[in-house]
PDB file of C-alpha atoms in Angstrom:
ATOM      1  CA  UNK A  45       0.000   0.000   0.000  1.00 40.00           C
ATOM      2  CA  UNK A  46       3.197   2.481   0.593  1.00 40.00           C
ATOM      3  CA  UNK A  47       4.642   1.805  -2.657  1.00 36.00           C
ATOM      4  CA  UNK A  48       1.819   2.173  -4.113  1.00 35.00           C
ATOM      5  CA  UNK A  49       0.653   5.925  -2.488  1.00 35.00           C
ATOM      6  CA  UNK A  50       4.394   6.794  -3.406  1.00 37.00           C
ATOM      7  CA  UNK A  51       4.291   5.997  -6.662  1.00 39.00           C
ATOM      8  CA  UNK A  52       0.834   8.130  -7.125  1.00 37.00           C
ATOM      9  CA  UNK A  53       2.976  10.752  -5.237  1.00 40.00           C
ATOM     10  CA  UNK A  54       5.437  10.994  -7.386  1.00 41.00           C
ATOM     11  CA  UNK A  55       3.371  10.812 -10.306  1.00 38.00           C
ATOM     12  CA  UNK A  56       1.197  14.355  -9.453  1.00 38.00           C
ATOM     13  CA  UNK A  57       4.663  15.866  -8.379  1.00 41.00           C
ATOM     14  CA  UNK A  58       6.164  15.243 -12.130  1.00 42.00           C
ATOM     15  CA  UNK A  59       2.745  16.313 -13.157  1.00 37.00           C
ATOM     16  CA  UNK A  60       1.680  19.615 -11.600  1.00 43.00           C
ATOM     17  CA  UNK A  61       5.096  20.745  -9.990  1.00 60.00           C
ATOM     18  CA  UNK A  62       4.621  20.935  -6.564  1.00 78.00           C
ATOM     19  CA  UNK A  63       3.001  18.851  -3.882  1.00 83.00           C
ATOM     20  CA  UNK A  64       1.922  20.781  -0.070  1.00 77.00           C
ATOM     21  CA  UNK A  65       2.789  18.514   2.566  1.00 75.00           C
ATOM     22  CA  UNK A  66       1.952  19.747   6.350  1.00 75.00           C
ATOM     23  CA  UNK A  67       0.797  22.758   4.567  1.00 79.00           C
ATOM     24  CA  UNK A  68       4.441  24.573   4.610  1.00 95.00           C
ATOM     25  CA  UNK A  69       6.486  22.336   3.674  1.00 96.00           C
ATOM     26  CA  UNK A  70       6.732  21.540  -0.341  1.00 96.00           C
ATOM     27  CA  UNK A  71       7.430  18.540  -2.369  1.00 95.00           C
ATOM     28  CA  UNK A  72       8.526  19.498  -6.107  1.00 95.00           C
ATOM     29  CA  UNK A  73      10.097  17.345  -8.533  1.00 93.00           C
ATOM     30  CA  UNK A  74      11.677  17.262 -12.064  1.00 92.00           C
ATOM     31  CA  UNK A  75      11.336  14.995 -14.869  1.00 90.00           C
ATOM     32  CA  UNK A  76      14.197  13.307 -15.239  1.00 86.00           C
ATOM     33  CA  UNK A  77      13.775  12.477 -18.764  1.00 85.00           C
ATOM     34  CA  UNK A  78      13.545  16.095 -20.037  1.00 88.00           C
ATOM     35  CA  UNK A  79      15.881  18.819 -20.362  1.00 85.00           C
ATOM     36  CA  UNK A  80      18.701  20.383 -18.290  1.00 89.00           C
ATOM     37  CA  UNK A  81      16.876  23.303 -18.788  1.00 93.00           C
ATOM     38  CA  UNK A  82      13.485  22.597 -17.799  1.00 95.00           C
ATOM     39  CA  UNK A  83      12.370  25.050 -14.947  1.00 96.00           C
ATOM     40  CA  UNK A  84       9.865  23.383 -12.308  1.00 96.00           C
ATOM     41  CA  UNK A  85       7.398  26.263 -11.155  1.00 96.00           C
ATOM     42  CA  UNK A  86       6.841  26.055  -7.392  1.00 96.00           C
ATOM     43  CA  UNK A  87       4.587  29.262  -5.180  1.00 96.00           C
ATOM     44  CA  UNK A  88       5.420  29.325  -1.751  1.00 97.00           C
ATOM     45  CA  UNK A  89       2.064  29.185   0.110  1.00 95.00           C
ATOM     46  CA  UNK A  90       0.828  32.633   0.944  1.00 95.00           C
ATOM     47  CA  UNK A  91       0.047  31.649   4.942  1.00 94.00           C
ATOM     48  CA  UNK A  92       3.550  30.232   5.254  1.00 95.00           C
ATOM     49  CA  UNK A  93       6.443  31.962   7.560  1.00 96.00           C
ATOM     50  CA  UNK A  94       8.799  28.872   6.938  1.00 96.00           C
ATOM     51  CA  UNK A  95       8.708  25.602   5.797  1.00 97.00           C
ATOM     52  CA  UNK A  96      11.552  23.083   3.648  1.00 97.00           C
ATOM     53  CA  UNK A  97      11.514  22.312   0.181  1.00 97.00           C
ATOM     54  CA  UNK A  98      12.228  19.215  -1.286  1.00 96.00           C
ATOM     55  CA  UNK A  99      13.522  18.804  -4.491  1.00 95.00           C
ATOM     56  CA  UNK A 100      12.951  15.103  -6.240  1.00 93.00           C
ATOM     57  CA  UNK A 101      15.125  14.200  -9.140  1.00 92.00           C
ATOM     58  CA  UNK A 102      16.272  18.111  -9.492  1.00 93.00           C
ATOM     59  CA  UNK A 103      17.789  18.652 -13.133  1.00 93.00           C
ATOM     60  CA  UNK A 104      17.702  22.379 -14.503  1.00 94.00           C
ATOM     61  CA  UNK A 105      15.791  24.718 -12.257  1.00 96.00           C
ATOM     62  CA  UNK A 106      13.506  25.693  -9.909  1.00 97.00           C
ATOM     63  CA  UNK A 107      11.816  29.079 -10.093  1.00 98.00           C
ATOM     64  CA  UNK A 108      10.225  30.014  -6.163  1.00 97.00           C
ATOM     65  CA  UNK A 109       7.821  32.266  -6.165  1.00 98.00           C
ATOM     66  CA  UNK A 110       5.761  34.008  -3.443  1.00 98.00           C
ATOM     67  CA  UNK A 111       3.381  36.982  -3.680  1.00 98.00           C
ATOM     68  CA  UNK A 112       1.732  38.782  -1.156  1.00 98.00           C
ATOM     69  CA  UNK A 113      -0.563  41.499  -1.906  1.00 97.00           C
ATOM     70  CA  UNK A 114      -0.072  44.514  -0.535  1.00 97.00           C
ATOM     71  CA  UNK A 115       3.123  43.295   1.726  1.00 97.00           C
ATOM     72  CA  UNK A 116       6.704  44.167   1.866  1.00 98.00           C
ATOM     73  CA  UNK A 117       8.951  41.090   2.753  1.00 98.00           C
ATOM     74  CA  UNK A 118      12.270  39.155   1.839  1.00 98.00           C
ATOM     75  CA  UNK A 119      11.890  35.386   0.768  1.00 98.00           C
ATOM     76  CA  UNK A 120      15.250  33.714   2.209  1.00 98.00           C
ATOM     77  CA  UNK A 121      16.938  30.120   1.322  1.00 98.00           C
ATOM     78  CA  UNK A 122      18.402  28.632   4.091  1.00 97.00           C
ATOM     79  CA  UNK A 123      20.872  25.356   3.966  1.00 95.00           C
ATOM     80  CA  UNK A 124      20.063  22.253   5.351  1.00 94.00           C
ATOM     81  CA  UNK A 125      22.122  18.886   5.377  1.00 92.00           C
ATOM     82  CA  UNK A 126      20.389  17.740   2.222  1.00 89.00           C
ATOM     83  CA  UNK A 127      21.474  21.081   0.263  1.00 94.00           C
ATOM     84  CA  UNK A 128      23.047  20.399  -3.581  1.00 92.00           C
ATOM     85  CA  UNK A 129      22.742  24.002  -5.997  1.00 95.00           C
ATOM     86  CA  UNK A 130      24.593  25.317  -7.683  1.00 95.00           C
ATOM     87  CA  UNK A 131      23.401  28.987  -7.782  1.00 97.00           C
ATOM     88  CA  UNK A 132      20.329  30.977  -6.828  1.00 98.00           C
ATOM     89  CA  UNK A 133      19.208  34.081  -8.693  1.00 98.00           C
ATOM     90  CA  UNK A 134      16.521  36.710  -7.413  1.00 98.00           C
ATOM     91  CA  UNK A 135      14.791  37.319 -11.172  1.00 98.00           C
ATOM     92  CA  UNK A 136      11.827  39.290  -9.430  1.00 98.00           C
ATOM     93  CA  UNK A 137      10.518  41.734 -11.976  1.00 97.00           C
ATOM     94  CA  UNK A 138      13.496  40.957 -14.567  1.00 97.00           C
ATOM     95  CA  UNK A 139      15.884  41.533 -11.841  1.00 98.00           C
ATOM     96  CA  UNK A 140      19.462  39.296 -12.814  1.00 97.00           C
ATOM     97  CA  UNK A 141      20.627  39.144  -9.290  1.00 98.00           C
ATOM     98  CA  UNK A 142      23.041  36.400  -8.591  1.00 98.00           C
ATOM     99  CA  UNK A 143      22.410  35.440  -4.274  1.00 98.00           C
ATOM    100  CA  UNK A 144      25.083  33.611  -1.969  1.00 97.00           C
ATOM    101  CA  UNK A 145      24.797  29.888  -2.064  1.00 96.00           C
ATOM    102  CA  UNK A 146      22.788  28.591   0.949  1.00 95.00           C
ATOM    103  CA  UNK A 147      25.201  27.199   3.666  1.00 91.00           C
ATOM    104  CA  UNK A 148      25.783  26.796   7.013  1.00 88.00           C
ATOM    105  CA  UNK A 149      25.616  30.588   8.613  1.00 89.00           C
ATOM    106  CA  UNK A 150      24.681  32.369   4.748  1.00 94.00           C
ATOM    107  CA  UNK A 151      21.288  32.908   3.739  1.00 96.00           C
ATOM    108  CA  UNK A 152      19.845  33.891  -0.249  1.00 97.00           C
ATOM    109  CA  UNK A 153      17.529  36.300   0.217  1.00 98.00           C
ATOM    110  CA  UNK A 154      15.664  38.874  -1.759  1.00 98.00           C
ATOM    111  CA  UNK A 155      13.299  41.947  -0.907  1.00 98.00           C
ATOM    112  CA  UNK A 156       9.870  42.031  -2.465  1.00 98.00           C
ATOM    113  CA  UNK A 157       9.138  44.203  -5.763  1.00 98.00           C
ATOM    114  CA  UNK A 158       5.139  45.110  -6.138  1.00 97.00           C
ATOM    115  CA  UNK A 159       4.756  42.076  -3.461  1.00 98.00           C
ATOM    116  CA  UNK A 160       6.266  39.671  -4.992  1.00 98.00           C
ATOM    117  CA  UNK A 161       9.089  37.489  -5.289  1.00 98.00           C
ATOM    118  CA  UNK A 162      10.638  34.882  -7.591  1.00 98.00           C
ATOM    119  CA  UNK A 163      14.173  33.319  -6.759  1.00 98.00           C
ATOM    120  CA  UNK A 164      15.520  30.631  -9.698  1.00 98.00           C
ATOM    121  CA  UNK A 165      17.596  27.982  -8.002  1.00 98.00           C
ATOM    122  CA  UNK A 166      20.107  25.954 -10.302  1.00 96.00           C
ATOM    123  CA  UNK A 167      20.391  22.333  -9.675  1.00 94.00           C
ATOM    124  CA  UNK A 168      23.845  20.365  -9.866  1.00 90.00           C
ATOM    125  CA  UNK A 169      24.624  18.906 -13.134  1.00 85.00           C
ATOM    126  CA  UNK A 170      24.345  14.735 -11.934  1.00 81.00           C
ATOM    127  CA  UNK A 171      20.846  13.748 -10.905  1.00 73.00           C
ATOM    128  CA  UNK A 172      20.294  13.598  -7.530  1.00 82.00           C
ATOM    129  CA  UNK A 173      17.777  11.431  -6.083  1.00 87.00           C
ATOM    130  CA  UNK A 174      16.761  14.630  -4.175  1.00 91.00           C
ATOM    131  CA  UNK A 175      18.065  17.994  -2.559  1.00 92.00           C
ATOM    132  CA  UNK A 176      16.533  20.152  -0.382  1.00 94.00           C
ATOM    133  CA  UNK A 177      16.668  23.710   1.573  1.00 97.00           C
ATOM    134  CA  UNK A 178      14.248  25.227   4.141  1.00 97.00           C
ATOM    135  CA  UNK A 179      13.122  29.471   3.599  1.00 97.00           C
ATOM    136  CA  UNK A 180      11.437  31.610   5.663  1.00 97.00           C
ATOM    137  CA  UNK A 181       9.539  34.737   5.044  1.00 98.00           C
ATOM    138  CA  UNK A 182      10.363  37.989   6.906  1.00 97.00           C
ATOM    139  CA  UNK A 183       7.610  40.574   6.491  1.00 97.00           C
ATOM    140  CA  UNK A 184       9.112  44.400   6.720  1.00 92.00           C
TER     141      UNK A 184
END
């Protein structure tokens, strides 16, 4: 019965991008069968102040994305001991912005423009099985 709720898992996360588990924390996964330059779309939840994102199969990118009407606020990506990137970008309103990478003690973070914010994370060039890296929201 586990294998088979898995499997269904993993199908809707190749599917429609992104999967809410415990309501903050997000399960997002790329195909692995399509191109290094595919971008998986994934929205933060709007009542979320933290949470961890986990990344199946991550090839190409990931493009985060959180809006909050009428709020000013920094999205920021946090390490944890899963943790494989190889860059994150803040591309909010055509911004080019290249972050720190998320480690131990360094945080990628980027302030809101018109309430929103979109951060592209690059994945590592072998297929991992998974990666992963927790944010949190700070409203200003």
């Amino acid at each position: 019965m586990q294998v088979i709720v898995l499997c269904c898992l993993a199908a809707v996360v190749g599917t429609a991008g992104a999967v809410y588990i415990n309501g903050c924390n997000i399960l997002a996964g790329s195909n692995p069968g399509a191109s290094s330059q595919q971008i998986v779309e994934v929205d933060v939840p709007k009542n979320c102040t933290s949470g961890f994102v986990n990344w199946s199969s991550p090839k190409g990118y990931m493009k985060l994305r959180l809006n909050l009407p009428g709020q000013t606020f920094s999205l920021c990506l946090e390490a944890a001991p899963t943790t494989a990137v190889t860059g994150v970008k803040d591309v909010t309103e055509g911004r080019d912005v290249e972050l720190p990478l998320p480690r131990e003690g360094v945080e990628s973070c980027a302030t809101s423009a018109h309430s929103t914010v979109e951060l592209m994370v690059n994945s590592i060039q072998v297929v991992l099985y998974m990666t992963g890296f927790n944010y949190k929201v700070i409203i200003t």
